[in-house]
PDB file of C-alpha atoms and ligand atoms in Angstrom:
ATOM      1  CA  MET A   1     -25.519 -72.203  25.414  1.00 73.00           C
ATOM      2  CA  ALA A   2     -25.863 -68.335  24.794  1.00 87.00           C
ATOM      3  CA  LEU A   3     -26.682 -66.894  21.701  1.00 94.00           C
ATOM      4  CA  LEU A   4     -24.982 -63.320  20.924  1.00 97.00           C
ATOM      5  CA  LYS A   5     -26.591 -60.655  19.239  1.00 97.00           C
ATOM      6  CA  ILE A   6     -24.651 -59.882  15.817  1.00 98.00           C
ATOM      7  CA  VAL A   7     -23.591 -56.409  15.046  1.00 98.00           C
ATOM      8  CA  LYS A   8     -24.603 -55.365  11.566  1.00 98.00           C
ATOM      9  CA  VAL A   9     -23.081 -53.367   8.953  1.00 97.00           C
ATOM     10  CA  GLY A  10     -23.761 -49.495   9.563  1.00 96.00           C
ATOM     11  CA  ASP A  11     -22.538 -49.862  13.421  1.00 98.00           C
ATOM     12  CA  GLU A  12     -19.242 -48.154  13.571  1.00 97.00           C
ATOM     13  CA  LEU A  13     -18.176 -50.648  16.029  1.00 98.00           C
ATOM     14  CA  LEU A  14     -17.357 -53.041  13.007  1.00 98.00           C
ATOM     15  CA  ARG A  15     -14.849 -50.055  11.621  1.00 98.00           C
ATOM     16  CA  LYS A  16     -12.657 -50.214  14.822  1.00 98.00           C
ATOM     17  CA  LYS A  17      -9.302 -52.036  15.443  1.00 98.00           C
ATOM     18  CA  SER A  18      -9.587 -55.085  17.940  1.00 98.00           C
ATOM     19  CA  ARG A  19      -7.099 -55.351  20.672  1.00 98.00           C
ATOM     20  CA  PRO A  20      -4.908 -58.238  21.240  1.00 98.00           C
ATOM     21  CA  VAL A  21      -5.830 -60.731  24.142  1.00 98.00           C
ATOM     22  CA  GLU A  22      -3.264 -60.538  26.952  1.00 96.00           C
ATOM     23  CA  LYS A  23      -4.344 -63.280  28.963  1.00 95.00           C
ATOM     24  CA  ILE A  24      -6.788 -66.234  28.533  1.00 97.00           C
ATOM     25  CA  THR A  25      -9.373 -65.544  31.291  1.00 97.00           C
ATOM     26  CA  PRO A  26     -12.551 -67.473  32.024  1.00 97.00           C
ATOM     27  CA  ARG A  27     -14.395 -64.510  30.303  1.00 97.00           C
ATOM     28  CA  ILE A  28     -12.518 -65.279  27.146  1.00 98.00           C
ATOM     29  CA  ILE A  29     -13.331 -68.837  27.291  1.00 98.00           C
ATOM     30  CA  GLN A  30     -16.875 -67.974  27.740  1.00 98.00           C
ATOM     31  CA  LEU A  31     -16.766 -65.637  24.803  1.00 98.00           C
ATOM     32  CA  LEU A  32     -15.207 -68.510  22.573  1.00 98.00           C
ATOM     33  CA  ASP A  33     -17.987 -70.770  23.579  1.00 98.00           C
ATOM     34  CA  ASP A  34     -20.505 -68.407  23.062  1.00 98.00           C
ATOM     35  CA  MET A  35     -19.259 -67.308  19.676  1.00 98.00           C
ATOM     36  CA  LYS A  36     -19.088 -70.916  18.554  1.00 98.00           C
ATOM     37  CA  ASP A  37     -23.004 -71.254  19.642  1.00 97.00           C
ATOM     38  CA  THR A  38     -23.633 -67.972  17.823  1.00 98.00           C
ATOM     39  CA  MET A  39     -21.988 -68.933  14.483  1.00 97.00           C
ATOM     40  CA  ARG A  40     -23.416 -72.327  14.372  1.00 97.00           C
ATOM     41  CA  ALA A  41     -27.091 -70.862  14.970  1.00 97.00           C
ATOM     42  CA  HIS A  42     -26.557 -68.809  11.882  1.00 96.00           C
ATOM     43  CA  ASP A  43     -24.918 -71.263   9.776  1.00 95.00           C
ATOM     44  CA  GLY A  44     -21.752 -69.200   9.439  1.00 96.00           C
ATOM     45  CA  VAL A  45     -18.271 -70.563   8.470  1.00 97.00           C
ATOM     46  CA  GLY A  46     -16.601 -67.912  10.602  1.00 98.00           C
ATOM     47  CA  LEU A  47     -17.200 -65.071  13.201  1.00 98.00           C
ATOM     48  CA  ALA A  48     -14.946 -62.420  14.790  1.00 98.00           C
ATOM     49  CA  ALA A  49     -15.550 -61.251  18.061  1.00 98.00           C
ATOM     50  CA  VAL A  50     -16.167 -57.713  16.964  1.00 98.00           C
ATOM     51  CA  GLN A  51     -19.175 -59.118  15.316  1.00 98.00           C
ATOM     52  CA  VAL A  52     -20.576 -59.867  18.854  1.00 98.00           C
ATOM     53  CA  GLY A  53     -19.540 -56.472  20.031  1.00 98.00           C
ATOM     54  CA  VAL A  54     -16.056 -57.431  21.510  1.00 98.00           C
ATOM     55  CA  LEU A  55     -13.205 -55.336  20.262  1.00 98.00           C
ATOM     56  CA  ARG A  56     -10.811 -58.546  20.857  1.00 98.00           C
ATOM     57  CA  ARG A  57      -8.571 -60.319  18.415  1.00 98.00           C
ATOM     58  CA  ILE A  58     -10.345 -63.438  18.543  1.00 98.00           C
ATOM     59  CA  VAL A  59     -11.704 -65.436  15.434  1.00 98.00           C
ATOM     60  CA  LEU A  60     -13.565 -68.609  14.768  1.00 98.00           C
ATOM     61  CA  VAL A  61     -13.496 -70.401  11.372  1.00 98.00           C
ATOM     62  CA  GLU A  62     -15.589 -73.724  10.860  1.00 98.00           C
ATOM     63  CA  THR A  63     -15.568 -74.659   7.239  1.00 97.00           C
ATOM     64  CA  GLU A  64     -16.559 -78.083   8.013  1.00 94.00           C
ATOM     65  CA  ARG A  65     -19.044 -78.707  10.986  1.00 90.00           C
ATOM     66  CA  GLY A  66     -17.172 -80.160  13.621  1.00 93.00           C
ATOM     67  CA  GLU A  67     -13.674 -78.807  12.710  1.00 96.00           C
ATOM     68  CA  LEU A  68     -13.740 -75.498  14.692  1.00 98.00           C
ATOM     69  CA  ILE A  69     -10.666 -73.641  14.637  1.00 98.00           C
ATOM     70  CA  GLU A  70     -10.332 -71.005  17.538  1.00 98.00           C
ATOM     71  CA  MET A  71      -7.640 -68.411  16.747  1.00 98.00           C
ATOM     72  CA  ILE A  72      -6.609 -65.697  19.143  1.00 98.00           C
ATOM     73  CA  ASN A  73      -4.307 -62.978  18.060  1.00 98.00           C
ATOM     74  CA  PRO A  74      -4.223 -64.476  14.688  1.00 98.00           C
ATOM     75  CA  GLU A  75      -1.677 -63.232  12.084  1.00 98.00           C
ATOM     76  CA  ILE A  76      -1.247 -64.414   8.417  1.00 98.00           C
ATOM     77  CA  ILE A  77       2.262 -65.224   8.164  1.00 98.00           C
ATOM     78  CA  ALA A  78       2.218 -66.606   4.399  1.00 98.00           C
ATOM     79  CA  THR A  79      -0.061 -66.588   1.487  1.00 98.00           C
ATOM     80  CA  GLU A  80      -0.011 -68.277  -1.959  1.00 98.00           C
ATOM     81  CA  GLY A  81      -1.891 -68.036  -5.158  1.00 98.00           C
ATOM     82  CA  GLU A  82      -5.176 -66.560  -6.030  1.00 98.00           C
ATOM     83  CA  GLN A  83      -8.976 -67.503  -5.978  1.00 98.00           C
ATOM     84  CA  ILE A  84     -11.734 -65.415  -6.892  1.00 98.00           C
ATOM     85  CA  ASP A  85     -15.231 -66.389  -5.545  1.00 96.00           C
ATOM     86  CA  ILE A  86     -18.306 -65.681  -3.792  1.00 95.00           C
ATOM     87  CA  GLU A  87     -18.178 -64.311  -0.208  1.00 96.00           C
ATOM     88  CA  GLY A  88     -20.738 -63.294   2.414  1.00 97.00           C
ATOM     89  CA  CYS A  89     -20.957 -62.008   5.960  1.00 98.00           C
ATOM     90  CA  LEU A  90     -23.139 -62.453   8.797  1.00 97.00           C
ATOM     91  CA  SER A  91     -22.956 -58.775   9.624  1.00 98.00           C
ATOM     92  CA  VAL A  92     -23.991 -57.938   6.019  1.00 97.00           C
ATOM     93  CA  PRO A  93     -27.374 -59.671   5.700  1.00 94.00           C
ATOM     94  CA  ASP A  94     -29.011 -60.866   2.334  1.00 92.00           C
ATOM     95  CA  LYS A  95     -25.779 -59.967   0.124  1.00 94.00           C
ATOM     96  CA  CYS A  96     -22.919 -61.630  -1.541  1.00 95.00           C
ATOM     97  CA  GLY A  97     -20.097 -60.353  -3.428  1.00 97.00           C
ATOM     98  CA  ILE A  98     -17.090 -61.507  -5.604  1.00 97.00           C
ATOM     99  CA  THR A  99     -13.648 -60.986  -3.941  1.00 98.00           C
ATOM    100  CA  LYS A 100     -10.051 -61.930  -4.854  1.00 98.00           C
ATOM    101  CA  ARG A 101      -8.344 -63.707  -1.989  1.00 98.00           C
ATOM    102  CA  PRO A 102      -5.060 -66.102  -1.768  1.00 98.00           C
ATOM    103  CA  MET A 103      -5.715 -69.563  -2.741  1.00 98.00           C
ATOM    104  CA  LYS A 104      -3.566 -70.606   0.408  1.00 98.00           C
ATOM    105  CA  VAL A 105      -3.147 -68.974   3.822  1.00 98.00           C
ATOM    106  CA  THR A 106      -1.094 -69.722   6.767  1.00 98.00           C
ATOM    107  CA  VAL A 107      -1.958 -68.264  10.155  1.00 98.00           C
ATOM    108  CA  ARG A 108      -0.036 -68.216  13.541  1.00 98.00           C
ATOM    109  CA  ALA A 109      -2.402 -67.936  16.396  1.00 98.00           C
ATOM    110  CA  MET A 110      -2.979 -68.966  19.973  1.00 98.00           C
ATOM    111  CA  ASN A 111      -5.578 -71.563  21.068  1.00 98.00           C
ATOM    112  CA  ARG A 112      -7.630 -71.425  24.183  1.00 98.00           C
ATOM    113  CA  LYS A 113      -4.818 -73.283  26.275  1.00 97.00           C
ATOM    114  CA  GLY A 114      -2.558 -70.326  25.683  1.00 97.00           C
ATOM    115  CA  GLU A 115      -0.294 -72.262  23.009  1.00 98.00           C
ATOM    116  CA  ILE A 116       0.629 -70.726  19.709  1.00 98.00           C
ATOM    117  CA  TYR A 117       0.061 -72.800  16.582  1.00 98.00           C
ATOM    118  CA  GLU A 118       0.046 -72.336  12.937  1.00 98.00           C
ATOM    119  CA  ILE A 119      -2.219 -73.390  10.583  1.00 98.00           C
ATOM    120  CA  THR A 120      -2.560 -73.575   6.730  1.00 98.00           C
ATOM    121  CA  GLY A 121      -5.761 -73.789   4.804  1.00 98.00           C
ATOM    122  CA  SER A 122      -6.698 -73.477   1.191  1.00 98.00           C
ATOM    123  CA  GLU A 123      -9.834 -72.630  -0.826  1.00 97.00           C
ATOM    124  CA  LEU A 124     -12.654 -71.789   1.553  1.00 97.00           C
ATOM    125  CA  LYS A 125     -10.786 -71.928   4.696  1.00 98.00           C
ATOM    126  CA  ALA A 126      -8.268 -69.617   3.347  1.00 98.00           C
ATOM    127  CA  ARG A 127     -10.964 -67.254   2.182  1.00 98.00           C
ATOM    128  CA  ALA A 128     -12.488 -67.408   5.730  1.00 98.00           C
ATOM    129  CA  PHE A 129      -9.227 -67.073   7.372  1.00 98.00           C
ATOM    130  CA  CYS A 130      -8.637 -63.774   5.450  1.00 98.00           C
ATOM    131  CA  HIS A 131     -12.256 -62.569   5.953  1.00 98.00           C
ATOM    132  CA  GLU A 132     -12.395 -62.919   9.798  1.00 98.00           C
ATOM    133  CA  ILE A 133      -8.809 -61.652  10.379  1.00 98.00           C
ATOM    134  CA  ASP A 134      -9.894 -58.465   8.168  1.00 98.00           C
ATOM    135  CA  HIS A 135     -12.714 -57.804  10.501  1.00 98.00           C
ATOM    136  CA  LEU A 136     -10.106 -57.390  13.479  1.00 98.00           C
ATOM    137  CA  ASP A 137      -8.770 -54.440  11.578  1.00 98.00           C
ATOM    138  CA  GLY A 138     -12.100 -52.968  10.569  1.00 98.00           C
ATOM    139  CA  ILE A 139     -11.989 -54.349   7.068  1.00 98.00           C
ATOM    140  CA  LEU A 140     -15.303 -55.815   5.505  1.00 98.00           C
ATOM    141  CA  TYR A 141     -15.452 -57.919   2.427  1.00 98.00           C
ATOM    142  CA  ILE A 142     -17.698 -55.226   0.871  1.00 97.00           C
ATOM    143  CA  ASP A 143     -15.049 -52.726   0.847  1.00 97.00           C
ATOM    144  CA  HIS A 144     -13.479 -54.588  -2.206  1.00 96.00           C
ATOM    145  CA  ALA A 145     -16.046 -56.785  -3.433  1.00 97.00           C
ATOM    146  CA  LYS A 146     -17.984 -56.737  -6.491  1.00 97.00           C
ATOM    147  CA  MET A 147     -21.482 -57.008  -5.158  1.00 97.00           C
ATOM    148  CA  LEU A 148     -23.911 -59.557  -6.596  1.00 95.00           C
ATOM    149  CA  THR A 149     -27.147 -57.783  -8.024  1.00 93.00           C
ATOM    150  CA  GLN A 150     -30.620 -59.134  -6.694  1.00 90.00           C
ATOM    151  CA  GLU A 151     -31.195 -60.759  -9.866  1.00 91.00           C
ATOM    152  CA  GLU A 152     -27.721 -62.756  -9.582  1.00 91.00           C
ATOM    153  CA  LEU A 153     -28.557 -63.664  -6.060  1.00 90.00           C
ATOM    154  CA  ALA A 154     -31.663 -65.237  -6.977  1.00 89.00           C
ATOM    155  CA  GLU A 155     -30.165 -67.337  -9.559  1.00 89.00           C
ATOM    156  CA  LEU A 156     -27.493 -68.378  -7.108  1.00 83.00           C
ATOM    157  CA  TYR A 157     -29.957 -69.804  -4.636  1.00 80.00           C
ATOM    158  CA  GLU A 158     -31.893 -71.224  -7.444  1.00 84.00           C
ATOM    159  CA  GLU A 159     -28.891 -73.295  -8.345  1.00 73.00           C
ATOM    160  CA  GLU A 160     -28.588 -74.887  -4.976  1.00 63.00           C
TER     161      GLU A 160
HETATM  162 ZN1   ZN L   1     -17.763 -61.202   8.270  1.00 96.76          ZN
END
């Protein structure tokens, strides 16, 4: 198990466009495994490769522990509806904001065996798909979120 360092907001790497993966190599497999360990260690529901310093179009989403979704070169091919909810990011510590996302999102991606598949998620999963795939184009949720104030954040944690 290897934990990778998370790149934080302010680092210009997060603003760069990630390049497609052309071939699944042992290095890519290792990266997927290390990203999984890193995401779980931080209780994240998603992680993009750029967040660990690798400018490749690779994204993990795990909204339910044990239901790991690995997406290589993911593309959103359909969206439906709308949701407004709270969002956060491992690269933007101790902050949350309200964003508008589609309610349902279908992604086409490649798995670690090199097979193309499609997956549809709704609610939190749809939100995570959009958030993580945005990272691959240098977009952060704070670019379009209404950020919560310190007071609102404190209330949010009290409710939990
Ligand atoms: Zn993020």
